[in-house]
Each structure stands twice: as structure tokens, then as C-alpha cells.
N, CA, C and O atoms as a printed pandas DataFrame, in Angstrom:
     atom_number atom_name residue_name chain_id  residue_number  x_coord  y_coord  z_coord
0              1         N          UNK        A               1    0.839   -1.178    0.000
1              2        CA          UNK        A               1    0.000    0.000    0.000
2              3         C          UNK        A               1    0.879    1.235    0.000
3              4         O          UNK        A               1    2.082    1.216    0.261
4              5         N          UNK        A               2    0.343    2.050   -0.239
5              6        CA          UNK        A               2    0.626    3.553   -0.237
6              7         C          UNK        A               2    0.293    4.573    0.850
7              8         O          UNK        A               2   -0.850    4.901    1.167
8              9         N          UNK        A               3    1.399    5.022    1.371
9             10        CA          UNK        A               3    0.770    6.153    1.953
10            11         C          UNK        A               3    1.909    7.282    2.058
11            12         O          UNK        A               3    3.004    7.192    2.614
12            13         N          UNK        A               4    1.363    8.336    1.391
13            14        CA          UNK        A               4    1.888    9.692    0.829
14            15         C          UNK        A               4    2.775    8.783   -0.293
15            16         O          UNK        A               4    2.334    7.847   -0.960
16            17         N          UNK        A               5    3.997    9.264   -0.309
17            18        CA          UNK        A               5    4.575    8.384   -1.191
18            19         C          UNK        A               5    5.813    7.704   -1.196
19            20         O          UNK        A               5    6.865    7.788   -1.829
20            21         N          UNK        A               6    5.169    6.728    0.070
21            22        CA          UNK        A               6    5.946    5.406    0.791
22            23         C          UNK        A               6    4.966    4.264    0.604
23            24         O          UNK        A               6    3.765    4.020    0.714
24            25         N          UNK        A               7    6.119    3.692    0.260
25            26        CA          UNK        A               7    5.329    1.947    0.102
26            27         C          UNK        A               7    5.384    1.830    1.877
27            28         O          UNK        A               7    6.235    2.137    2.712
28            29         N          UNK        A               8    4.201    1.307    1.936
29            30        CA          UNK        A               8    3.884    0.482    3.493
30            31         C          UNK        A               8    3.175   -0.655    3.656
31            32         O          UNK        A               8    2.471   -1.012    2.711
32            33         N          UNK        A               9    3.197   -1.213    4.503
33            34        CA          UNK        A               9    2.541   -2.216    5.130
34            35         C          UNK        A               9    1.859   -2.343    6.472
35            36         O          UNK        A               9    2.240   -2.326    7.642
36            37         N          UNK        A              10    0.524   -2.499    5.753
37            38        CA          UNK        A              10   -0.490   -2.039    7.407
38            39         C          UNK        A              10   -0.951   -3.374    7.929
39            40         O          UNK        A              10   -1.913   -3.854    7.330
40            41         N          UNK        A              11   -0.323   -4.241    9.185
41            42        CA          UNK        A              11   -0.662   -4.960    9.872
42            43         C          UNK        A              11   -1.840   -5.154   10.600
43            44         O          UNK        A              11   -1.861   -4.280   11.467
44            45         N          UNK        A              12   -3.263   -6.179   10.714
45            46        CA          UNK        A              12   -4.129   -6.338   11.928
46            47         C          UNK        A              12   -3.249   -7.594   12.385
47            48         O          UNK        A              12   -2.720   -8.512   11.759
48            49         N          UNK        A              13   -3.302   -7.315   13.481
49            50        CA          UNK        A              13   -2.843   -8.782   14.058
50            51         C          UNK        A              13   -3.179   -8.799   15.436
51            52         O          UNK        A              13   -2.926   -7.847   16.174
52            53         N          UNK        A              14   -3.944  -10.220   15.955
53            54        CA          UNK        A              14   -4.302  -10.797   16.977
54            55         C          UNK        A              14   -3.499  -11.002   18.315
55            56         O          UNK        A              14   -2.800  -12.007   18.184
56            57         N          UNK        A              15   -3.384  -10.587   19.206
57            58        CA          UNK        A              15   -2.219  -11.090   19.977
58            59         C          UNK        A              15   -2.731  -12.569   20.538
59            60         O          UNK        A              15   -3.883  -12.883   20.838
60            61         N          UNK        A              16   -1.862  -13.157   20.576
61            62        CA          UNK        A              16   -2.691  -15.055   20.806
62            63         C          UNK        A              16   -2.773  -14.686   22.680
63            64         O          UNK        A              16   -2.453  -13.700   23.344
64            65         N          UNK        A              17   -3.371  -16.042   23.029
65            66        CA          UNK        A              17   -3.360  -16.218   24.119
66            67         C          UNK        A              17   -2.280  -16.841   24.945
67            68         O          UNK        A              17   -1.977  -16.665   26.125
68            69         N          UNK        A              18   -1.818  -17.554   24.092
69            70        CA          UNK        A              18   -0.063  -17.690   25.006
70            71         C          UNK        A              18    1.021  -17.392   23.945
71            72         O          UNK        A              18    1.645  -18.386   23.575
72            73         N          UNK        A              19    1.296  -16.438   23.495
73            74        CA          UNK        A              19    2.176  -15.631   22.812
74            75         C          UNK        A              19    3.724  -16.566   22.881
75            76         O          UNK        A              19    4.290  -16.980   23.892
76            77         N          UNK        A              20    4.080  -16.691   21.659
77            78        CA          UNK        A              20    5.700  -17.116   21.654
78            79         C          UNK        A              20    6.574  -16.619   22.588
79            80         O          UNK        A              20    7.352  -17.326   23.228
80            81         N          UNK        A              21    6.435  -14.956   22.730
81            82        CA          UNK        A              21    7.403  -14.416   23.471
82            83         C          UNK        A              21    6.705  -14.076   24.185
83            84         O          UNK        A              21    5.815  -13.453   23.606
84            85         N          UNK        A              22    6.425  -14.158   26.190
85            86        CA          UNK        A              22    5.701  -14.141   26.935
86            87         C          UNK        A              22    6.305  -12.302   27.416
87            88         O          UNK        A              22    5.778  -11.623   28.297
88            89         N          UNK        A              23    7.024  -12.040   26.891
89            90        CA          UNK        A              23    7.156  -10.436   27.076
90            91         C          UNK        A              23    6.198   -9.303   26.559
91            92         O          UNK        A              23    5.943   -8.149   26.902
92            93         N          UNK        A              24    5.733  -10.277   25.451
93            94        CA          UNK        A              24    4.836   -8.931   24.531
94            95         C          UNK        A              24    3.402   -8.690   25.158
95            96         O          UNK        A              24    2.516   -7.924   24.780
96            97         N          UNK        A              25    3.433   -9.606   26.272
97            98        CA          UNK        A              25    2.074   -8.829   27.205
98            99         C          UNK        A              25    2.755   -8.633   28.755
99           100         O          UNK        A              25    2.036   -8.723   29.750
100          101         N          UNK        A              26    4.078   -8.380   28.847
101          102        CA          UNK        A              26    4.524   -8.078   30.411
102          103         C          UNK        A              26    5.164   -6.874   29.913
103          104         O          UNK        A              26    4.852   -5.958   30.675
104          105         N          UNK        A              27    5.757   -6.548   29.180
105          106        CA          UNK        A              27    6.372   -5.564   28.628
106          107         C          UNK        A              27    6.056   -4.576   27.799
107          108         O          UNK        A              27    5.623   -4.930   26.702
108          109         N          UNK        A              28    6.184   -3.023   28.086
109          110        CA          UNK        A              28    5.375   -2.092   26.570
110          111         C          UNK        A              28    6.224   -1.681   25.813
111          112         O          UNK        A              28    7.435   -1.504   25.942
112          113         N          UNK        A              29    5.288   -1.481   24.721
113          114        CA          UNK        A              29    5.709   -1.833   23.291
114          115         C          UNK        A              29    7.244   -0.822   23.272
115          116         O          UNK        A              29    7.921   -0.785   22.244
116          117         N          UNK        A              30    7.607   -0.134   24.385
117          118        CA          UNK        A              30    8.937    0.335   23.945
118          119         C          UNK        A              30    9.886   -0.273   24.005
119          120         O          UNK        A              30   10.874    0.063   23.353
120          121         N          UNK        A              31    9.884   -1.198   24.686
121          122        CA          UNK        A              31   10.981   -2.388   25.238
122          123         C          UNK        A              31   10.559   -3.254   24.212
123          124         O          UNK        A              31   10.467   -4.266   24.908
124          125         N          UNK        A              32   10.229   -3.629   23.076
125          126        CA          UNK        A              32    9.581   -4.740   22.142
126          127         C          UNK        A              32   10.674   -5.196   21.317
127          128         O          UNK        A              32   10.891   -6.318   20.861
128          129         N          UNK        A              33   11.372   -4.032   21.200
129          130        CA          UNK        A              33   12.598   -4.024   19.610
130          131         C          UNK        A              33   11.566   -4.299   17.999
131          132         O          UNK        A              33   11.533   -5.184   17.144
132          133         N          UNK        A              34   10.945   -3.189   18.198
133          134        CA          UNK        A              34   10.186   -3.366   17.500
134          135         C          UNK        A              34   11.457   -3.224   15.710
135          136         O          UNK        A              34   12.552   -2.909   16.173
136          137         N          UNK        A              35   11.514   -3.271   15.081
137          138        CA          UNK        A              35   11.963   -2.954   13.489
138          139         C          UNK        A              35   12.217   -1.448   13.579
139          140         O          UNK        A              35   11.229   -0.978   14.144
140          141         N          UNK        A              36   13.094   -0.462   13.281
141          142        CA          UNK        A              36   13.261    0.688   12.651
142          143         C          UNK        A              36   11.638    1.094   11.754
143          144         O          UNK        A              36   11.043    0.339   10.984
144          145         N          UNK        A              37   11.303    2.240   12.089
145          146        CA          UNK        A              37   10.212    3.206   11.067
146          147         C          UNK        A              37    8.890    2.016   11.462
147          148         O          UNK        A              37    8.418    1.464   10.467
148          149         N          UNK        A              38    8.464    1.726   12.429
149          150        CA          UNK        A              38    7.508    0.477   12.482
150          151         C          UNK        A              38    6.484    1.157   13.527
151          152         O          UNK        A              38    6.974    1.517   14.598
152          153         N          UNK        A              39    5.431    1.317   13.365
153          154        CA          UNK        A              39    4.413    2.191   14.311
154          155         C          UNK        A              39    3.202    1.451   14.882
155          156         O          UNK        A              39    2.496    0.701   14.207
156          157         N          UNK        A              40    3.001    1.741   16.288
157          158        CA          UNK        A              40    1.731    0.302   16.439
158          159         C          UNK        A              40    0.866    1.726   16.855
159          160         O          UNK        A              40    0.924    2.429   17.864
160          161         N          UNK        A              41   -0.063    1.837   15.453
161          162        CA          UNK        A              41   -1.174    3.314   15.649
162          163         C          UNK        A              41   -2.323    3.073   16.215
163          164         O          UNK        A              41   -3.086    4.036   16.286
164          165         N          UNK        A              42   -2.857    1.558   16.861
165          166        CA          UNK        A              42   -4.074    1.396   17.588
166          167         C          UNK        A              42   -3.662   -0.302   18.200
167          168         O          UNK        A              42   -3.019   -1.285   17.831
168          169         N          UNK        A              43   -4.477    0.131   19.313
169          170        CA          UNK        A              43   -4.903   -1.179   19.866
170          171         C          UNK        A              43   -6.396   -1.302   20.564
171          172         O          UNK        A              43   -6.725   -0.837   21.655
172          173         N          UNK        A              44   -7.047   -1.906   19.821
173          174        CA          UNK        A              44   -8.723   -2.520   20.020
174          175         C          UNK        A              44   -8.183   -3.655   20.851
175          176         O          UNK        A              44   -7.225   -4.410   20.686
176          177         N          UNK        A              45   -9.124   -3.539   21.827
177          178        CA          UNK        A              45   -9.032   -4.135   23.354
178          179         C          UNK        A              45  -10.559   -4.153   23.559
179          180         O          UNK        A              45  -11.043   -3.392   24.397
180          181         N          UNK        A              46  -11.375   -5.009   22.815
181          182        CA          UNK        A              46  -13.005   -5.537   23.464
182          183         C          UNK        A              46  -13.354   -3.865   22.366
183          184         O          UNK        A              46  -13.196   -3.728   21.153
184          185         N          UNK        A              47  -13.790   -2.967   23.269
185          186        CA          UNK        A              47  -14.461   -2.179   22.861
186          187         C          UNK        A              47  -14.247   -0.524   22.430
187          188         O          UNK        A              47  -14.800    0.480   21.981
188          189         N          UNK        A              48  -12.673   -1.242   23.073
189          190        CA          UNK        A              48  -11.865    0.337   23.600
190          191         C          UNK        A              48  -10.825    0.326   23.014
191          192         O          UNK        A              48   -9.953   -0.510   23.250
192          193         N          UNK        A              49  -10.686    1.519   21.884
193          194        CA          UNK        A              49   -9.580    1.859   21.035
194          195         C          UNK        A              49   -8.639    2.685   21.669
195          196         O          UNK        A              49   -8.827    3.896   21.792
196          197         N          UNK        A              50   -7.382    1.957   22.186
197          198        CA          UNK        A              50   -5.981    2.912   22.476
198          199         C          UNK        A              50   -4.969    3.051   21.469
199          200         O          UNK        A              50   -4.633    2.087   20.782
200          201         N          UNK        A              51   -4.401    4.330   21.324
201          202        CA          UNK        A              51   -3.314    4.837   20.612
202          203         C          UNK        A              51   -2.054    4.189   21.527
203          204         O          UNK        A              51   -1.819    4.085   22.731
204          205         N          UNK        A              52   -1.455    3.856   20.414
205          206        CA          UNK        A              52    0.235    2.851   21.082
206          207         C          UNK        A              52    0.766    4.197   21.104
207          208         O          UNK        A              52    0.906    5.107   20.287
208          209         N          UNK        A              53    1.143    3.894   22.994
209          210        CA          UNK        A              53    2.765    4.141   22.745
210          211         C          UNK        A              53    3.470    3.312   23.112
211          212         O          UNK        A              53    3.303    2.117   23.358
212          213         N          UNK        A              54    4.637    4.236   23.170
213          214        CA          UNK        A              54    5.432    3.353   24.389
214          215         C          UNK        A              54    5.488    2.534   25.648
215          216         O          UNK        A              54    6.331    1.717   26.020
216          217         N          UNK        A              55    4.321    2.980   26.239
217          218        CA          UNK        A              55    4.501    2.854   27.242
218          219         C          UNK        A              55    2.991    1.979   27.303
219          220         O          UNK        A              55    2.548    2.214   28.427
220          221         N          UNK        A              56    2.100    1.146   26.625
221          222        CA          UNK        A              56    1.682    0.446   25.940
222          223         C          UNK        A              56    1.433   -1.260   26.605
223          224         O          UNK        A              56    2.030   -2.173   26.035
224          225         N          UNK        A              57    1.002   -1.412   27.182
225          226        CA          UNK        A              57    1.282   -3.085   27.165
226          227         C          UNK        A              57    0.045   -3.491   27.076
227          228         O          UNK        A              57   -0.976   -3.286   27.733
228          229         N          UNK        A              58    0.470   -4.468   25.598
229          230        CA          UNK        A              58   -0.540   -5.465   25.130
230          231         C          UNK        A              58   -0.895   -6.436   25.931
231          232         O          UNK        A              58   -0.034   -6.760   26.749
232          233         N          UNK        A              59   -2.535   -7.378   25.978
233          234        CA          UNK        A              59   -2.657   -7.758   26.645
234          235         C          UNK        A              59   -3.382   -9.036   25.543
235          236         O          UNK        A              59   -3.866   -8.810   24.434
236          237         N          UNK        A              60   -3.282  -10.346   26.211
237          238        CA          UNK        A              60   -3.996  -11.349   24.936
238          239         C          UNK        A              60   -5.522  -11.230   24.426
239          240         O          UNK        A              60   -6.566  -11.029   25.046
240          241         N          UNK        A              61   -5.309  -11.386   23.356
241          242        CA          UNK        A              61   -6.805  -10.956   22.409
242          243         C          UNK        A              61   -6.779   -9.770   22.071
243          244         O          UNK        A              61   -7.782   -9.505   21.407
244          245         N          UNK        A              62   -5.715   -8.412   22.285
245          246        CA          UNK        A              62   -5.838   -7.305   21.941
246          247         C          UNK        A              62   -5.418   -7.599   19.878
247          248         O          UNK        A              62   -4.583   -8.344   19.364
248          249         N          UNK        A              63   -6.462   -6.607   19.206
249          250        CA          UNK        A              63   -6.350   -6.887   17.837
250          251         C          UNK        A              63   -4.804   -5.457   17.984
251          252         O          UNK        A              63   -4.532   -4.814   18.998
252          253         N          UNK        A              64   -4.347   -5.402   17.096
253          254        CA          UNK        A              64   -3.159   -4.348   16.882
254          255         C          UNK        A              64   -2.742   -4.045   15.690
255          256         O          UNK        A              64   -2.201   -4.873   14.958
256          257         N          UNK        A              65   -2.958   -2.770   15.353
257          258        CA          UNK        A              65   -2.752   -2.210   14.069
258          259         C          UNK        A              65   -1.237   -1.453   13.703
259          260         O          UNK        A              65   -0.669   -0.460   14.158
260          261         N          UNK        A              66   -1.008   -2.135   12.981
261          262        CA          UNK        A              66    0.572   -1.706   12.708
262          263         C          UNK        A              66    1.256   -1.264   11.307
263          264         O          UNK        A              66    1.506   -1.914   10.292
264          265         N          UNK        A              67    1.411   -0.230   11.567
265          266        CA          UNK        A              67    2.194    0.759   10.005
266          267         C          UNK        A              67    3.624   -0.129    9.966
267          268         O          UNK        A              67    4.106   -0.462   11.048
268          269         N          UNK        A              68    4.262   -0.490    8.790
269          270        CA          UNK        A              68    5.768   -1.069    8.905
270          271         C          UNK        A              68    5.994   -0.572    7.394
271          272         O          UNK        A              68    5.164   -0.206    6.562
272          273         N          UNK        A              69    7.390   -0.679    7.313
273          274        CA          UNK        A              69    8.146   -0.850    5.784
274          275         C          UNK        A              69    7.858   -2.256    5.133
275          276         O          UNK        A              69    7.484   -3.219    5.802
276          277         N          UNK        A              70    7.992   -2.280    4.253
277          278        CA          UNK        A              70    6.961   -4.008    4.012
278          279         C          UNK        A              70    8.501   -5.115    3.977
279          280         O          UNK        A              70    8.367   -6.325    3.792
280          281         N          UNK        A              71    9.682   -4.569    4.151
281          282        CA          UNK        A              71   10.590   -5.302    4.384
282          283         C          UNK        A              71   11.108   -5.628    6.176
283          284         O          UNK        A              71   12.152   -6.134    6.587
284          285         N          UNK        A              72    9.947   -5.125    6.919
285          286        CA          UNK        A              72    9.992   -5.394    8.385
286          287         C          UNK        A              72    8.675   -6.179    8.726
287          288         O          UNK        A              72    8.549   -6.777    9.795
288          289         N          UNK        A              73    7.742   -6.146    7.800
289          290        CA          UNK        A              73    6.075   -6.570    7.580
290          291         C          UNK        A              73    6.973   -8.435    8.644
291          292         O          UNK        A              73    7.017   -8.328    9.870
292          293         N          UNK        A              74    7.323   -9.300    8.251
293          294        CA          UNK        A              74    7.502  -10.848    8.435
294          295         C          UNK        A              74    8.242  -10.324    9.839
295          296         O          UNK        A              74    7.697  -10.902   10.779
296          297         N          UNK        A              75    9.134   -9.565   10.233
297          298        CA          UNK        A              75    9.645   -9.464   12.041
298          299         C          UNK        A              75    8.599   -9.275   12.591
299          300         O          UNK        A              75    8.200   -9.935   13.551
300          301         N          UNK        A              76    7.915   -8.206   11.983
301          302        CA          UNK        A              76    6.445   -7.766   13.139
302          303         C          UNK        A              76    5.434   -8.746   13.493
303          304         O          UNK        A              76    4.658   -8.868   14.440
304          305         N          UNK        A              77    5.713   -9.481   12.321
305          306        CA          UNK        A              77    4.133  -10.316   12.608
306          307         C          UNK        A              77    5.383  -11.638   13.411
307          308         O          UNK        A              77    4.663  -12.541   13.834
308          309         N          UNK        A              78    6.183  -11.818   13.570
309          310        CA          UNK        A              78    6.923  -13.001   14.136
310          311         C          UNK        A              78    6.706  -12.628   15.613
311          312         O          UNK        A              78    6.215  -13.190   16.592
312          313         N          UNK        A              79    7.511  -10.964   15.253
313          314        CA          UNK        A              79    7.254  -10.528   17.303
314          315         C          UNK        A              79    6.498  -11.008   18.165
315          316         O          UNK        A              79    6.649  -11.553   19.258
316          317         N          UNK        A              80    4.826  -10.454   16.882
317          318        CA          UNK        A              80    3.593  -10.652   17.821
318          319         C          UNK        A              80    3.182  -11.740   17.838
319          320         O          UNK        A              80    2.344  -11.740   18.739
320          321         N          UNK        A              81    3.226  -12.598   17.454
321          322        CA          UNK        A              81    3.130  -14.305   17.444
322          323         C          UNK        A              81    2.863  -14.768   18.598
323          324         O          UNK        A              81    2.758  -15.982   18.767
């Protein structure tokens, strides 16, 4: 996709219920190592839309919307796994 005029890649992704890396719901998303230029611009939680920041911690079943370079698109979705 496009946006302005950067190729991107816009992530939904599920956080599971027992997550590969048991950090990505003890830890916020600043401590994540997330990819360079990689933005998590919402998190839907049941009913309630929060803006990511840093300081952020996902919790299981949160859906998460994520801006990336589409050559970081396969780390992000591994992270959140």
C-alpha cells in the first residue's frame, strides 16, 4: 500500500493467548525491539480503542494495528506471534 509516497505495510494482528514471546504482554511496546520506522497506531481491546505508545502493554486478544516498511512486515508479525 501507499501512503503519501511510501510503500507500506499495514498490519491487523491478533495477539494469541499464550504468545511465543511471553514479554509482549509483560512488557510495553517500547521495550519490544520493534523494526526501525515500524508504528503500532491502535490497539482494540473488546471495545476500547488505544493509541500505542510506548509505554503500551498489550494484553492477549488485543487486535493491533501496525504501520511497517513491508521489508519489516515478516519481524512484526513473528514478534507478535
Amino acid at each position: 500500500q501507499l501512503l503519501g509516497e511510501h510503500e507500506v505495510e499495514i498490519l491487523e494482528l491478533e495477539i494469541p493467548s499464550r504468545p511465543a514471546r511471553a514479554e509482549i504482554v509483560t512488557r510495553p511496546l517500547g521495550e519490544l525491539g520493534f523494526p526501525g520506522g515500524t508504528l503500532v497506531g491502535a490497539v482494540i481491546r473488546g471495545q476500547e480503542v488505544l493509541i500505542g505508545s510506548g509505554d503500551t502493554v498489550l494484553q492477549p486478544g488485543d487486535e493491533v494495528l501496525v504501520v511497517c516498511a513491508p521489508q519489516a512486515a515478516a519481524q512484526v508479525e513473528e514478534l507478535l506471534s
